[in-house]
Coordinates of C-alpha atoms and ligand atoms in Angstrom, one line a residue:
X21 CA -68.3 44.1 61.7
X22 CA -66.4 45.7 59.2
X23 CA -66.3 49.2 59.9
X24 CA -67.3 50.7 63.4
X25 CA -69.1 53.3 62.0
X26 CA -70.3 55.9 64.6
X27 CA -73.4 58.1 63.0
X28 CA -71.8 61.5 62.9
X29 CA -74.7 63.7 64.4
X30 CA -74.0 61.4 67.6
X31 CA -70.1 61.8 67.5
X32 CA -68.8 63.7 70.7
X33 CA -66.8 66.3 68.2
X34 CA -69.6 67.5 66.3
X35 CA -69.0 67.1 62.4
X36 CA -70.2 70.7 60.9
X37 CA -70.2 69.2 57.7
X38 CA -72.7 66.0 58.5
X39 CA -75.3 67.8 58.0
X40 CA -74.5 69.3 54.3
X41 CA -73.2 65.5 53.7
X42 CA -76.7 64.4 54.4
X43 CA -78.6 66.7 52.2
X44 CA -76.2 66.1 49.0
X45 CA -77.1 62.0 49.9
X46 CA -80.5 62.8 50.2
X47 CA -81.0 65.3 46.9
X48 CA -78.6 63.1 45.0
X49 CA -81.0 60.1 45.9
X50 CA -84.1 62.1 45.2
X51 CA -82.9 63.1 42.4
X52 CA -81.2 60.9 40.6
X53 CA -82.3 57.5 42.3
X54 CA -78.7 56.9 43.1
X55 CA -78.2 55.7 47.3
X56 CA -75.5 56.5 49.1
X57 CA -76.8 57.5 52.4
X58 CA -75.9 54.8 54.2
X59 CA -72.6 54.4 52.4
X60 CA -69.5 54.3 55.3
X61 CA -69.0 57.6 56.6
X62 CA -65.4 58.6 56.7
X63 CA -65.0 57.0 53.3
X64 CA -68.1 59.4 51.9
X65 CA -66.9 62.3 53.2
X66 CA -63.2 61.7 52.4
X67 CA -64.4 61.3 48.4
X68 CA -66.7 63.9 48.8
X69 CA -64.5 66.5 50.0
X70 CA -62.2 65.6 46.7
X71 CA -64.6 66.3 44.4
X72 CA -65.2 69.8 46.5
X73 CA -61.5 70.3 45.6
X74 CA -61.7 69.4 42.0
X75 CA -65.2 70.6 41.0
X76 CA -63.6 74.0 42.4
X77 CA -67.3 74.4 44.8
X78 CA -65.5 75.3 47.7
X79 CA -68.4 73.6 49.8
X80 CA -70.5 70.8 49.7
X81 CA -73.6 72.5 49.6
X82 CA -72.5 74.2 46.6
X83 CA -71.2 71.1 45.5
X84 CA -74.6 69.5 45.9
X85 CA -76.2 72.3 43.6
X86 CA -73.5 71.7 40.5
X87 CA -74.3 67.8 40.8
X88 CA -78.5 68.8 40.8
X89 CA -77.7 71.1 37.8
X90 CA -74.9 69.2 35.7
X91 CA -75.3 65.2 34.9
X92 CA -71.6 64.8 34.4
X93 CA -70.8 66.1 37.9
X94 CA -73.0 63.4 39.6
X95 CA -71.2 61.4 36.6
X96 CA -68.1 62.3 38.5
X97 CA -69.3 62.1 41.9
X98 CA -70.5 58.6 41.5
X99 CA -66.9 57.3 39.9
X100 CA -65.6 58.7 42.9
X101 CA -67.7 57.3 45.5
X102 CA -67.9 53.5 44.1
X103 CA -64.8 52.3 44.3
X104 CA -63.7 49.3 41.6
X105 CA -60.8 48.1 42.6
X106 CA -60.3 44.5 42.1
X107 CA -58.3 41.8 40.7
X108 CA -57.7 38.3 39.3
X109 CA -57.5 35.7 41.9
X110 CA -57.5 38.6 44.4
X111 CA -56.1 37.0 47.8
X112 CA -55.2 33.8 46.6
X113 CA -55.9 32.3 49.7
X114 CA -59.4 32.6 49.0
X115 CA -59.5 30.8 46.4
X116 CA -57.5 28.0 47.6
X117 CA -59.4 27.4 50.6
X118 CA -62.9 27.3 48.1
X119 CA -61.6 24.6 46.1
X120 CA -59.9 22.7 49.0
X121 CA -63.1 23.1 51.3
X122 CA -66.0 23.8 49.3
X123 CA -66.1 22.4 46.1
X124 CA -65.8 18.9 47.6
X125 CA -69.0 19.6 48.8
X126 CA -70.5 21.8 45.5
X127 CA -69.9 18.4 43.9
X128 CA -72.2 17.1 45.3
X129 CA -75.2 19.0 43.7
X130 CA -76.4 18.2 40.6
X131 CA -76.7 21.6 39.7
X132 CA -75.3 24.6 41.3
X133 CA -76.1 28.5 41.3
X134 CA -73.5 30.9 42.8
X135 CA -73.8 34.8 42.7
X136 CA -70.7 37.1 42.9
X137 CA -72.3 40.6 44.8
X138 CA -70.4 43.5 43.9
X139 CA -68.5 41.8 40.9
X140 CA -67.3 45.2 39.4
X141 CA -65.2 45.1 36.4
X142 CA -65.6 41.0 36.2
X143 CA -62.2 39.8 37.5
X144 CA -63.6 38.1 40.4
X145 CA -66.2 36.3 38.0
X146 CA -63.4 34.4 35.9
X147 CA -61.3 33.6 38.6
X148 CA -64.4 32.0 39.8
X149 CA -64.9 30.6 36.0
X150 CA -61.7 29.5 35.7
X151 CA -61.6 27.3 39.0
X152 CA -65.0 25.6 38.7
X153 CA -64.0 24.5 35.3
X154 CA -60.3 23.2 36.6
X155 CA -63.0 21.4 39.2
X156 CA -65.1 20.2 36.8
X157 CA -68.2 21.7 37.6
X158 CA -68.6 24.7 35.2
X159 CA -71.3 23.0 33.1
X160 CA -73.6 22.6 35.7
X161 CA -73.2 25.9 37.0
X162 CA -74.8 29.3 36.7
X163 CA -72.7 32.2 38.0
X164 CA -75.3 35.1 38.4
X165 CA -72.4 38.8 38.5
X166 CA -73.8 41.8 39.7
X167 CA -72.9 45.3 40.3
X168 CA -74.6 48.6 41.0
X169 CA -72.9 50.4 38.0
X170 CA -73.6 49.6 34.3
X171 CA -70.1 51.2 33.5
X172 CA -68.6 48.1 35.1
X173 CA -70.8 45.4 33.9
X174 CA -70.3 46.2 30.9
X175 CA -66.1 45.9 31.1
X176 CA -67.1 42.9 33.0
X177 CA -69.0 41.5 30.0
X178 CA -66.0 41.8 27.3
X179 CA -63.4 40.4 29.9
X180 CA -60.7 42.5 28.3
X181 CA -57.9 43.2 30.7
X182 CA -54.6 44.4 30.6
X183 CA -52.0 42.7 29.4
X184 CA -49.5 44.0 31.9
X185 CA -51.5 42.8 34.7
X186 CA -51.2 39.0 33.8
X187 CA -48.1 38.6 35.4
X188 CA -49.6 39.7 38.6
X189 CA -52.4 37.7 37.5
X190 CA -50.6 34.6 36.8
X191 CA -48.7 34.9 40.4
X192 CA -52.5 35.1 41.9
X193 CA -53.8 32.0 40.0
X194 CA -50.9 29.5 41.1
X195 CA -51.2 30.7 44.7
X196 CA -54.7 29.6 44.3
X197 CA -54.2 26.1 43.2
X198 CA -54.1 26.7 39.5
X199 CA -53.7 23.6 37.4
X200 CA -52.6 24.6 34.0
X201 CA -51.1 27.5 32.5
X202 CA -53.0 30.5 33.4
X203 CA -52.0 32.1 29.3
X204 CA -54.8 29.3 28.3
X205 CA -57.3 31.3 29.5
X206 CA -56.8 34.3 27.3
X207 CA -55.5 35.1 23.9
X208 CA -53.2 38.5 23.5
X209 CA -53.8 41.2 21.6
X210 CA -51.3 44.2 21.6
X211 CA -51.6 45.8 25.2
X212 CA -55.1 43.2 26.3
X213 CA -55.7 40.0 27.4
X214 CA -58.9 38.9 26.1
X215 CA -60.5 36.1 27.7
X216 CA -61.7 33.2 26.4
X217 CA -65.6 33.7 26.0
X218 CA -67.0 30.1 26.9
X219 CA -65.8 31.3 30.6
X220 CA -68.9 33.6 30.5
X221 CA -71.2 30.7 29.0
X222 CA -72.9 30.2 31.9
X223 CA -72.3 33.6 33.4
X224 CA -75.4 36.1 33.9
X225 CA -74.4 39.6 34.6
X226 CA -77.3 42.1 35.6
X227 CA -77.2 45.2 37.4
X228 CA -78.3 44.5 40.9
X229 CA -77.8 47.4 44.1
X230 CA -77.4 46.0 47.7
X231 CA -78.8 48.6 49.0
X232 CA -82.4 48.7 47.7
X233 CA -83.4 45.5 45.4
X234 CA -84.9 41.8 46.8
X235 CA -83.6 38.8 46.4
X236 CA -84.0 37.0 43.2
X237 CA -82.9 33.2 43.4
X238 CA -81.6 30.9 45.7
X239 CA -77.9 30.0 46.0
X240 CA -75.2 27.4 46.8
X241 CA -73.1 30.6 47.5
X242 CA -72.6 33.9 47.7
X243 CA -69.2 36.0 46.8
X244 CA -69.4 39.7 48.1
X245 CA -66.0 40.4 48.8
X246 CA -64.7 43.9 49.2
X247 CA -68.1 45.5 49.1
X248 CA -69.6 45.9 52.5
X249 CA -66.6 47.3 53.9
X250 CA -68.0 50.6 52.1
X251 CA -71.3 50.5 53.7
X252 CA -72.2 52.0 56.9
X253 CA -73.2 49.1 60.2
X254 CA -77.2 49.6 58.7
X255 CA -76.6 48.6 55.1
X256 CA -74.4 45.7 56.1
X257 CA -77.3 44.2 58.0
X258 CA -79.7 45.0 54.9
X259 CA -77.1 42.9 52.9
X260 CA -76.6 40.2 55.5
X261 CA -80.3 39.7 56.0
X262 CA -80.3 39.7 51.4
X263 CA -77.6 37.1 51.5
X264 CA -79.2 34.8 54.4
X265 CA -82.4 34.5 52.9
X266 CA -81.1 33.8 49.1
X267 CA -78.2 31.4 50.6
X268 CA -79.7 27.5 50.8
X269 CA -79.2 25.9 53.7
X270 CA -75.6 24.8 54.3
X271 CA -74.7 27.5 51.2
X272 CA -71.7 29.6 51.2
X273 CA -70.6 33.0 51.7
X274 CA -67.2 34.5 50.9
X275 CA -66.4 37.9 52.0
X276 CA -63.2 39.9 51.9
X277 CA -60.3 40.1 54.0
X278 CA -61.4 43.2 56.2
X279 CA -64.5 42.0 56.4
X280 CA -65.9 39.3 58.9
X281 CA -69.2 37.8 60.3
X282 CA -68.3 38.5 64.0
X283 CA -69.9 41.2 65.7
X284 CA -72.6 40.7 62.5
X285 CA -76.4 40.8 63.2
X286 CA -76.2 37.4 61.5
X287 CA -72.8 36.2 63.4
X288 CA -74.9 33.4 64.7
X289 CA -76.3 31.7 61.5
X290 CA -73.6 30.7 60.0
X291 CA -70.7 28.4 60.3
X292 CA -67.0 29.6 60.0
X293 CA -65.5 27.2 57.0
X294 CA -61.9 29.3 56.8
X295 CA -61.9 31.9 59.4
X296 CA -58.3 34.1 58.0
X297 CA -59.6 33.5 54.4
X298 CA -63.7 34.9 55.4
X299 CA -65.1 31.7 54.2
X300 CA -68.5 30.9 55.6
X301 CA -71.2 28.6 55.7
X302 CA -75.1 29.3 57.0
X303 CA -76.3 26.5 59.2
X304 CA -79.4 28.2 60.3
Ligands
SAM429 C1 -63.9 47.3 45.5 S1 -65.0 46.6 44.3 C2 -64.9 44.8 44.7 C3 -64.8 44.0 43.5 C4 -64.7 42.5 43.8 N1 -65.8 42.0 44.5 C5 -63.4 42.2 44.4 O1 -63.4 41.8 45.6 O2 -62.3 42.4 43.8 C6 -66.6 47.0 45.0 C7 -67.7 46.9 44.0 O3 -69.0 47.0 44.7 C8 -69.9 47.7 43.9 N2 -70.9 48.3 44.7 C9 -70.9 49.4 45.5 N3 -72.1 49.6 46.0 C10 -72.9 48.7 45.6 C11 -74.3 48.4 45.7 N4 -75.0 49.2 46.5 N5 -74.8 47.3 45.1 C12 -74.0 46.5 44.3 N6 -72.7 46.7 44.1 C13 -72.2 47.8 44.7 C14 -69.0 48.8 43.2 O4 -69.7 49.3 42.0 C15 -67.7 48.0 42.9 O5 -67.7 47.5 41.6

């Protein structure tokens, strides 16, 4: 799948630090109900070892008794180890191949409910707003946005963005088969682009974590793009075994561009709609 992640007590070169890694996950998760341990190796331990460097610890183990003692150094910790990156129309050629081959078929449902997984600070979810309305579809639609961090949800709910990024933005949308001009969609304000609210009328966002909660509805299709590549191979068969069961038959599932279904414990139930652009559709 995404990453070939090879448990690190198992590795050939024994990792002397696996072991400390492991006990911060733990205590940080016993602590402060926060789950990282099955978050992708290499990446943990990368962010990990920055926050050794800036938090001055000098270990991890020490590092794991500042983040039990001081709130605002798990604070820290967990800025640095979920990673929020994102962006308006992000590979346009996503978004093109969802309205050229599966909105033709979302049209056909009288009423449709799609949930964008990991929807950090919102981007994703306008984009998405922004093309089923071009499609005609945004009234009978319910876009359910979730992310494991409040701090993003929140951005996510005020759709306030950069103005400098609109270019960029605007460059994304017209790749993706944009029909008007993208500056309809917001109204500028000194350095932000605010964004027109009744694109979030029928958007729900709630926190939700792929790595502990259930289901909780049934979808035409699922967006998790640039999430799983941050889990480790047993948390990305958690997640694909979440998204099968809350996908409808013949529903969709997006995922990002260095992620794929092959090699996935659940390879076989699905369809590929747009291989290059991760477009999917589950047929069993
Ligand atoms: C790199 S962003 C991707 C945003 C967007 N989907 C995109 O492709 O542009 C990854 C998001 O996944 C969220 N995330 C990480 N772990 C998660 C979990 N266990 N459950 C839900 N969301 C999670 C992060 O908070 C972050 O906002």
């Amino acid at each position: 799948m995404v990453e070939d992640v090879k448990l690190p007590l198992r590795q050939a070169k024994p990792d002397p630090e696996a072991v400390e890694l492991r006990d911060l996950l733990e205590s940080v998760f016993d602590r402060y109900g926060v789950d990282f341990r099955d978050y992708a190796y290499s990446s943990v331990k990368r962010r990990v070892m920055r926050r050794v460097l800036d938090e001055k610890t000098g270990t991890i183990s020490a590092l794991k008794e500042k983040v039990l003692a001081d709130p605002l150094a798990m604070d820290r910790l967990q800025v640095e180890l979920t990673i929020h990156v994102t962006a308006m129309f992000r590979d346009p050629g996503f978004f093109r191949a969802f309205r050229e081959k599966v909105v033709p078929a979302l049209k056909t449902y009288p009423f449709l409910r799609l949930w964008v997984a990991g929807c950090s600070t919102g981007e994703e979810v306008y984009s998405l707003a922004i093309l089923l309305r071009e499609e005609g579809l945004h009234d009978r639609c319910r876009i359910y946005a979730t992310d494991v961090s409040d701090r993003v949800l929140s951005k996510a709910k005020a759709g306030i963005y950069p103005l400098s990024a609109m270019q960029e933005y605007t460059r994304n949308y017209q790749q993706a088969g944009g029909q008007h001009a993208f500056a309809e969609y917001y109204t500028a304000d000194s350095d932000f682009a605010i964004f027109r609210p009744f694109l979030r009328d029928n958007v729900l966002f709630a926190a939700h974590n792929l790595a502990g909660d259930a289901s909780f509805n049934e979808f035409n299709a699922i967006f998790c793009r640039n999430v799983m590549i941050y889990f480790n191979r047993s948390l990305q068969d958690r997640v694909h075994g979440l998204f099968h069961e809350s996908l409808l038959m013949y529903g969709y599932l997006g995922l990002g561009r260095s992620e794929t279904m092959r090699f996935s414990s659940h390879e076989n139930y699905y369809e590929p709609i747009a291989v290059k652009e991760r477009l999917y559709r589950k047929i069993k």
